[in-house]
PDB file of C-alpha atoms and ligand atoms in Angstrom:
ATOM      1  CA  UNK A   1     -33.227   9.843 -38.082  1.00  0.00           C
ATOM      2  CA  UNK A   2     -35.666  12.115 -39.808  1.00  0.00           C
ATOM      3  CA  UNK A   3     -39.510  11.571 -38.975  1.00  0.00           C
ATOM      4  CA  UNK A   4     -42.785  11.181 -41.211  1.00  0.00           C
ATOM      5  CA  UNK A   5     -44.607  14.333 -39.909  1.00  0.00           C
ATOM      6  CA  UNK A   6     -48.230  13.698 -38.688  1.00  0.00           C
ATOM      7  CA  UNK A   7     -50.423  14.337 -41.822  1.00  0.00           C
ATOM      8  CA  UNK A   8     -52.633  17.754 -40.167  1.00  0.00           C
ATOM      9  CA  UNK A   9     -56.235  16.949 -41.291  1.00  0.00           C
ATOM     10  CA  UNK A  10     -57.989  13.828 -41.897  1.00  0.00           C
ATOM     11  CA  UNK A  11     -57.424  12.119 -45.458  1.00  0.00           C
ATOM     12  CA  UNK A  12     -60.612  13.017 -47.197  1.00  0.00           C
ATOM     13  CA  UNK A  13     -60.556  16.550 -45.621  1.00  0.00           C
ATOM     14  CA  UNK A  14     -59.343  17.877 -48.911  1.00  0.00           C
ATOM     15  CA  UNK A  15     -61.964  16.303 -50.924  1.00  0.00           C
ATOM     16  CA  UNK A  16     -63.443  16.711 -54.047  1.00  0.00           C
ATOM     17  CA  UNK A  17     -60.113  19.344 -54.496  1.00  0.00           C
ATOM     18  CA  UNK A  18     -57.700  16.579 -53.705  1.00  0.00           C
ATOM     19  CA  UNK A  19     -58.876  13.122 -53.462  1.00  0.00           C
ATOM     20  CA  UNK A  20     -58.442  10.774 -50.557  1.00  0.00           C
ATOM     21  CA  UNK A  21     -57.140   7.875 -52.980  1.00  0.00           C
ATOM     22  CA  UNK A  22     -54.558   9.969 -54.292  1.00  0.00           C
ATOM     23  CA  UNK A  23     -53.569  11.510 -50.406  1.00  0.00           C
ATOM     24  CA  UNK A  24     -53.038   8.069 -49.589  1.00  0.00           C
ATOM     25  CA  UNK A  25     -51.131   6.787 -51.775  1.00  0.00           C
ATOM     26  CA  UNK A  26     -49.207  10.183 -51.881  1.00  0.00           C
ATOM     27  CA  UNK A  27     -48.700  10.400 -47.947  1.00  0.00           C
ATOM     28  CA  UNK A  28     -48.936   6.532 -46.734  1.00  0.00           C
ATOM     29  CA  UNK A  29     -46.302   5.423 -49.644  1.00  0.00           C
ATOM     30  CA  UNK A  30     -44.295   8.198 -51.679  1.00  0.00           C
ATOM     31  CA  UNK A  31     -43.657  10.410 -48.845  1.00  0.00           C
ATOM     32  CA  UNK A  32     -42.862   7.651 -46.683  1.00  0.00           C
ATOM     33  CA  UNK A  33     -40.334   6.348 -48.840  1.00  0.00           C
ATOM     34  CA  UNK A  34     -38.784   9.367 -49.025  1.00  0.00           C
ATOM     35  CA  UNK A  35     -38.627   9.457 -45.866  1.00  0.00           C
ATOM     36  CA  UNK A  36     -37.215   5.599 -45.050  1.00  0.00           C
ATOM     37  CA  UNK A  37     -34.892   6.547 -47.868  1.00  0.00           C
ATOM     38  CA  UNK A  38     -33.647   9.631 -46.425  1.00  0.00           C
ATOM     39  CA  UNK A  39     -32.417   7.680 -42.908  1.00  0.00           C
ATOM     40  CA  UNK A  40     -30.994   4.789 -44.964  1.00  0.00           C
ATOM     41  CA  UNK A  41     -28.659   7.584 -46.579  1.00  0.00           C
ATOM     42  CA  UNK A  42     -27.689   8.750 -43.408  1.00  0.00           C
ATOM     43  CA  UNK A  43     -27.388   5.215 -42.016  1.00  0.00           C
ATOM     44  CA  UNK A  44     -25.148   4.647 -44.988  1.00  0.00           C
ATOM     45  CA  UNK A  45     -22.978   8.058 -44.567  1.00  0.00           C
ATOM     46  CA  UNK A  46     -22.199   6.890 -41.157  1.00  0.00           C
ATOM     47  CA  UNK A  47     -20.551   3.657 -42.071  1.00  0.00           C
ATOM     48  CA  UNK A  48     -18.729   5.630 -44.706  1.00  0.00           C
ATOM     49  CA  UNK A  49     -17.500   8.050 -42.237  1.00  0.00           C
ATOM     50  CA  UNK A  50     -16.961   5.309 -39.379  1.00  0.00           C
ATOM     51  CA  UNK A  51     -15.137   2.915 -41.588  1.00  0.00           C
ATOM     52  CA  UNK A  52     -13.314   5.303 -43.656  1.00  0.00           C
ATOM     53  CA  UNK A  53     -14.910   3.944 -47.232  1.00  0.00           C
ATOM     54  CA  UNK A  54     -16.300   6.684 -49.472  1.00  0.00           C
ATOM     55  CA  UNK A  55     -15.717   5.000 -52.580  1.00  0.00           C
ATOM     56  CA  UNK A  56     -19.611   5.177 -52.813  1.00  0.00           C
ATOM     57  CA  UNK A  57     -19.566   8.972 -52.045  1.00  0.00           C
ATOM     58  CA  UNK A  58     -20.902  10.606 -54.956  1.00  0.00           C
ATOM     59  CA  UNK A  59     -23.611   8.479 -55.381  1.00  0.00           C
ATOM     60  CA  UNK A  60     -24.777   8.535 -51.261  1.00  0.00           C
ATOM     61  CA  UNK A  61     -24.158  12.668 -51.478  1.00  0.00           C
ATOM     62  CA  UNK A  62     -26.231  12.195 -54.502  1.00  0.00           C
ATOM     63  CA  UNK A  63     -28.985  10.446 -52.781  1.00  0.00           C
ATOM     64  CA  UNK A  64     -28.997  12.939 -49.664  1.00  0.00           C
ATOM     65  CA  UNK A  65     -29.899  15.489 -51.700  1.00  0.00           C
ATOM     66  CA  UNK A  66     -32.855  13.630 -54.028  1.00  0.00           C
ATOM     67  CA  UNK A  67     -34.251  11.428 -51.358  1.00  0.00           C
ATOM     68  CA  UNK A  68     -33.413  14.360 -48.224  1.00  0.00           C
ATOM     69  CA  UNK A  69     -35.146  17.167 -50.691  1.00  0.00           C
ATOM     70  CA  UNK A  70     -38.173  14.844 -51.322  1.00  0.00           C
ATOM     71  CA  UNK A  71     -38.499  14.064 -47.685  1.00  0.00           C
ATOM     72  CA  UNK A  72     -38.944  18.174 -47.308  1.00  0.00           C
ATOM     73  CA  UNK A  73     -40.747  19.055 -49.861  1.00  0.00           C
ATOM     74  CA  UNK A  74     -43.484  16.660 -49.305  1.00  0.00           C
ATOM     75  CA  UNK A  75     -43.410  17.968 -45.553  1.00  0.00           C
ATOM     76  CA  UNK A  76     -44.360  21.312 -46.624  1.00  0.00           C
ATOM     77  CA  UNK A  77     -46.561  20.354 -49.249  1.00  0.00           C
ATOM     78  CA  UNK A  78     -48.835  18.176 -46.777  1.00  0.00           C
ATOM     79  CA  UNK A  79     -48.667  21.308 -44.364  1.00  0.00           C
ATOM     80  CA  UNK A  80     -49.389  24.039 -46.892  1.00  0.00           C
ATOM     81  CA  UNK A  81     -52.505  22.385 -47.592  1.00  0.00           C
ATOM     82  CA  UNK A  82     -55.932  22.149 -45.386  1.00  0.00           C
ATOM     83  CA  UNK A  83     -59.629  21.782 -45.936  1.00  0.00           C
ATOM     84  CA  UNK A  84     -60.995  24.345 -48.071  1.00  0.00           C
ATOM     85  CA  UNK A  85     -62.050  27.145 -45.187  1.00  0.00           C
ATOM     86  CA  UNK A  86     -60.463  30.309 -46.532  1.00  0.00           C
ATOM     87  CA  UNK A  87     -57.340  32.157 -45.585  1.00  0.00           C
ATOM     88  CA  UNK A  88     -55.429  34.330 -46.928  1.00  0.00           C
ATOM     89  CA  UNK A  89     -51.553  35.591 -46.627  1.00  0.00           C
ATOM     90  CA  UNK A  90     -50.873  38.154 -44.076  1.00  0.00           C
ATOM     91  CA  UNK A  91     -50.796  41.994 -44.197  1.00  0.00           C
ATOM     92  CA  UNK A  92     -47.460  41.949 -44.006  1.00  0.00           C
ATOM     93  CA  UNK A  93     -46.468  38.923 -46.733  1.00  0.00           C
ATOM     94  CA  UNK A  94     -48.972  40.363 -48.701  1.00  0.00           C
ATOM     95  CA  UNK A  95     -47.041  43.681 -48.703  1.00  0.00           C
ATOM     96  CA  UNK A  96     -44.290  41.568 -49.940  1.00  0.00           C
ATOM     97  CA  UNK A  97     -45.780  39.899 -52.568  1.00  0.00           C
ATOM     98  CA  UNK A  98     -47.321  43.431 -54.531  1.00  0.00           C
ATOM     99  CA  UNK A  99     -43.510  44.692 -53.774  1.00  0.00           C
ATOM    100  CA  UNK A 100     -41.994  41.806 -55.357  1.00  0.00           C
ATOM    101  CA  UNK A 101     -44.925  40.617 -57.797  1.00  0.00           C
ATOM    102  CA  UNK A 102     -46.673  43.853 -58.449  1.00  0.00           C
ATOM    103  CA  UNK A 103     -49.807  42.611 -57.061  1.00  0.00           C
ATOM    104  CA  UNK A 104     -51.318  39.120 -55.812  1.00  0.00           C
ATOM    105  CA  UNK A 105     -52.927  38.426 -59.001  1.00  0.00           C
ATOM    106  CA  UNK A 106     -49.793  38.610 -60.810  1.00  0.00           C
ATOM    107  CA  UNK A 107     -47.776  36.559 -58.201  1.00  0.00           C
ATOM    108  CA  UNK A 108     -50.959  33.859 -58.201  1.00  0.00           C
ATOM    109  CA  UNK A 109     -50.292  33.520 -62.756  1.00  0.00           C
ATOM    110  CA  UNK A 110     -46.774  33.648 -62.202  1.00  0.00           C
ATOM    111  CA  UNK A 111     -46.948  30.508 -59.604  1.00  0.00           C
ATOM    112  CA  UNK A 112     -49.579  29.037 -61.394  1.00  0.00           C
ATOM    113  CA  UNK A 113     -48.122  29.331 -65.220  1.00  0.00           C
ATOM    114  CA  UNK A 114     -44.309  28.438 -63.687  1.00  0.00           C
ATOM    115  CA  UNK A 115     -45.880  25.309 -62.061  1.00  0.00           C
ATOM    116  CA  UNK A 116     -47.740  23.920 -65.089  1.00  0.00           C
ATOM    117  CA  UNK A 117     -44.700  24.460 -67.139  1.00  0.00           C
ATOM    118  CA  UNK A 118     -42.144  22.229 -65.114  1.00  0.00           C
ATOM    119  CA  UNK A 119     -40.241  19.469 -67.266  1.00  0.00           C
ATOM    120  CA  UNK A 120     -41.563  16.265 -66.288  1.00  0.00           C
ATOM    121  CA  UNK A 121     -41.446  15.722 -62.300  1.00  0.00           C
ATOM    122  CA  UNK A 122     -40.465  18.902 -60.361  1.00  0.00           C
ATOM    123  CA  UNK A 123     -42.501  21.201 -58.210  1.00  0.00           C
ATOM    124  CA  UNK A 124     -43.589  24.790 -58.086  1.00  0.00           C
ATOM    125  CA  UNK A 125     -42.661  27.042 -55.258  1.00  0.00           C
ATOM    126  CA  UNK A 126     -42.793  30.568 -53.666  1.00  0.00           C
ATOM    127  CA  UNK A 127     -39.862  30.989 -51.495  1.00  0.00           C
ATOM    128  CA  UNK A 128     -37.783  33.546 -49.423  1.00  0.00           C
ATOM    129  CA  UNK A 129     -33.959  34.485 -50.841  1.00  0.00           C
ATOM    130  CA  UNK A 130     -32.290  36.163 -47.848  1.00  0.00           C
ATOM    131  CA  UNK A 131     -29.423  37.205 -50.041  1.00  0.00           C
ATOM    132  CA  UNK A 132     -31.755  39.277 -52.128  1.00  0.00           C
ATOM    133  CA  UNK A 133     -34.055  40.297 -49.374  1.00  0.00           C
ATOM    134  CA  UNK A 134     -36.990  39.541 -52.212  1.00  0.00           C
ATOM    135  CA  UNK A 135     -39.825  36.681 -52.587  1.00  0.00           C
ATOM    136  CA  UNK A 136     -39.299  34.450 -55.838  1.00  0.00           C
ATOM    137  CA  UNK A 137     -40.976  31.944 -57.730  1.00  0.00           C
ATOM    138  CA  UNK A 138     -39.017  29.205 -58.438  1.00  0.00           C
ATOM    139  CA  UNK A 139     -39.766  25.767 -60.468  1.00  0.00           C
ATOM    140  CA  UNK A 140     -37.456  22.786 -59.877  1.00  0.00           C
ATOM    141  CA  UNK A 141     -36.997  19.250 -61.220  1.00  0.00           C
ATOM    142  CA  UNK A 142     -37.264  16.340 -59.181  1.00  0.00           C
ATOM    143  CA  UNK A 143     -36.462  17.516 -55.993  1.00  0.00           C
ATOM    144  CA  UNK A 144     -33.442  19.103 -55.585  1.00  0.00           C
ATOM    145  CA  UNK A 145     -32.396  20.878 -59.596  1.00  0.00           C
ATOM    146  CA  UNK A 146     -32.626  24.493 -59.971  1.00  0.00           C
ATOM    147  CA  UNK A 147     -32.862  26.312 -56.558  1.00  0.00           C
ATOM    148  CA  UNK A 148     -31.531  29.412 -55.616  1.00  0.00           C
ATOM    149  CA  UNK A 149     -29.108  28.388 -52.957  1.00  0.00           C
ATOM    150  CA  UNK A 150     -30.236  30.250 -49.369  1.00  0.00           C
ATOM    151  CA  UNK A 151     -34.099  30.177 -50.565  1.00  0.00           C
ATOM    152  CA  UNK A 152     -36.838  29.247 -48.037  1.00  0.00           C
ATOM    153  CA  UNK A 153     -39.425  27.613 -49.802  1.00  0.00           C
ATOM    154  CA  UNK A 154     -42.799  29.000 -47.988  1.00  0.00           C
ATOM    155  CA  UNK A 155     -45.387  27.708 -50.246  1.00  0.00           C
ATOM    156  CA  UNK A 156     -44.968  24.029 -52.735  1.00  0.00           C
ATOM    157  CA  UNK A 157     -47.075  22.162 -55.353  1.00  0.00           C
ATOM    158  CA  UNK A 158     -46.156  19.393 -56.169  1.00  0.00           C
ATOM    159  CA  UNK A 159     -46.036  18.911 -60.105  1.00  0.00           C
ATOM    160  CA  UNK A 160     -45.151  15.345 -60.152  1.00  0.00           C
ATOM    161  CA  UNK A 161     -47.851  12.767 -62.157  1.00  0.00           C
ATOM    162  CA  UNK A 162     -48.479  11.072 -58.865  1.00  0.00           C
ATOM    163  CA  UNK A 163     -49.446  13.975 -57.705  1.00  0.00           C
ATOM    164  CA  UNK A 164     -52.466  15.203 -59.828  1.00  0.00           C
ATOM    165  CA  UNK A 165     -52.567  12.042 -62.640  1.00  0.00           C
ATOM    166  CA  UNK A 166     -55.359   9.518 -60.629  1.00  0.00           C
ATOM    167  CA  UNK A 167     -57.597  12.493 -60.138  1.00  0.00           C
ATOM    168  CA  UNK A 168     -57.120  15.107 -62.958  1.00  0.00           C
ATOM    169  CA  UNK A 169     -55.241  12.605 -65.473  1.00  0.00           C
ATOM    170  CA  UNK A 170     -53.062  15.163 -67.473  1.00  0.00           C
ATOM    171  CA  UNK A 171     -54.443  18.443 -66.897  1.00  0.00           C
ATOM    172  CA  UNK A 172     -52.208  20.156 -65.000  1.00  0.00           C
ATOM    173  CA  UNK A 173     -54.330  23.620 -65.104  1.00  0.00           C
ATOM    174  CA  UNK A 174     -57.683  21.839 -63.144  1.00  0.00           C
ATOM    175  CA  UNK A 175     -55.245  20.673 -60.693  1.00  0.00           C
ATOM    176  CA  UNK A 176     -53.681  23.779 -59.725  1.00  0.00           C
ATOM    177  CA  UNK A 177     -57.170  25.796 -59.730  1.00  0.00           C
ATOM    178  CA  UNK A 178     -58.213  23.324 -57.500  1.00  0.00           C
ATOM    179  CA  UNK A 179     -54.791  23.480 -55.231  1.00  0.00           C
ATOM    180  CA  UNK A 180     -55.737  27.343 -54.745  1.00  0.00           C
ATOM    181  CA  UNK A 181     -58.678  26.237 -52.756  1.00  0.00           C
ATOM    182  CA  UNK A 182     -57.103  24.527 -50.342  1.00  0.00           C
ATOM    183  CA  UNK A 183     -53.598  26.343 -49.345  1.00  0.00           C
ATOM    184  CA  UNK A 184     -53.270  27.034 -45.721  1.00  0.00           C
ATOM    185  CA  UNK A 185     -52.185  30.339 -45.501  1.00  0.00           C
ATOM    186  CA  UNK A 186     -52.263  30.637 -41.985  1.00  0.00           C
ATOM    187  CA  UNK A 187     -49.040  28.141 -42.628  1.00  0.00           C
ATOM    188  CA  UNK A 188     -47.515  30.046 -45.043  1.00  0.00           C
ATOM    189  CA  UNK A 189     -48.244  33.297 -42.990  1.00  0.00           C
ATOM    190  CA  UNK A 190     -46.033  31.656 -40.138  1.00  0.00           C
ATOM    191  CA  UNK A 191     -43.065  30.285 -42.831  1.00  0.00           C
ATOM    192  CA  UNK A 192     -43.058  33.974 -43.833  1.00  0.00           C
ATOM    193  CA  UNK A 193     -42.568  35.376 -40.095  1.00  0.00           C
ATOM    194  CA  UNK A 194     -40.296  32.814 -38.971  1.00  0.00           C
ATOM    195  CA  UNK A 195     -38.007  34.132 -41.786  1.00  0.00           C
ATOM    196  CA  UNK A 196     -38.386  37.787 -40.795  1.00  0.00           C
ATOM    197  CA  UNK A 197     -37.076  36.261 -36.928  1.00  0.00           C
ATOM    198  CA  UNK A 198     -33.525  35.657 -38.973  1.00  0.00           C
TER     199      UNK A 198
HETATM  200 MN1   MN B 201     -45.078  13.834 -54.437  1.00  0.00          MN
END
């Protein structure tokens, strides 16, 4: 059984950059499904494997990964974000990002042009490959299409309607500006070093 995490900061506490209607809805219902949809996969997996039925197989492995990827995603999203105090990413990540990005401005239009440009629902993310020892920007659809297999995602936005659509209707550029106010680096700081512990 997988667990709704805690939401870190009161629900208005990312007001007027991210409403408290729209954290509601986004934490109390979508993410919880997710969740509840996540642990009736596995509950269903385990009758497949106990009875020795996997005619439904594709479709449940299917489901792990859409429902499972959801489930995460959201996590981080919730937990990359905090009331607009500032913070900023590390000495050392921000070495990282002017190696792999040139500089932070370049890495903060890359993010920010890649996430306004994903097809439909998908999400925008800075993550960690290990096999290339380099930070990447990566977009992906729905949840779980286009990854780099092995990547750490260390910093999401979520690009789905529900996400920005009650508050900034269907301009995706106002809703990222405002996302840059409220990132937490201090959690993406401690992604980034639990990565270097590998
Ligand atoms: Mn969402």
């Amino acid at each position: 059984m997988i667990k709704k995490i805690d939401l870190p900061y009161p629900i208005n506490a990312l007001e007027p950059y991210y409403s408290a209607e729209t954290l509601s809805i986004h934490y109390n219902i979508l993410y919880a499904g997710y969740v509840d949809n996540t642990n009736k996969t596995e509950a269903k997996l385990q009758i497949a494997r106990s009875t020795g039925n996997f005619e439904n197989i594709k479709c449940l492995e299917k489901d792990l990964s859409f429902y499972g990827s959801g489930a995460i995603l959201h996590q981080l999203f919730f937990e990359n974000m905090g009331p607009a105090i500032p913070t900023s990413p590390s000495i050392e990540l921000m070495n990282r990002i002017n190696m792999d990005f040139g500089s932070y401005d370049t890495f903060k239009n890359q993010f920010t042009k890649a996430s306004k440009a994903v097809e439909a629902s998908g999400w925008g993310l800075l993550v960690w490959i290990n096999n290339f020892n380099k930070l990447e920007i990566l977009q992906c659809e729905k949840h779980q299409n286009l990854t780099l297999w092995g990547c750490t995602p260390l910093l999401v936005l979520d690009m789905w309607e529900h996400s920005y659509f009650l508050q900034y209707k269907a301009n995706r550029q106002n809703y990222i500006n405002a996302f840059w106010n409220i990132i937490n680096w201090n959690i993406v700081n401690k992604r980034f070093n639990t990565i270097k512990l590998l």
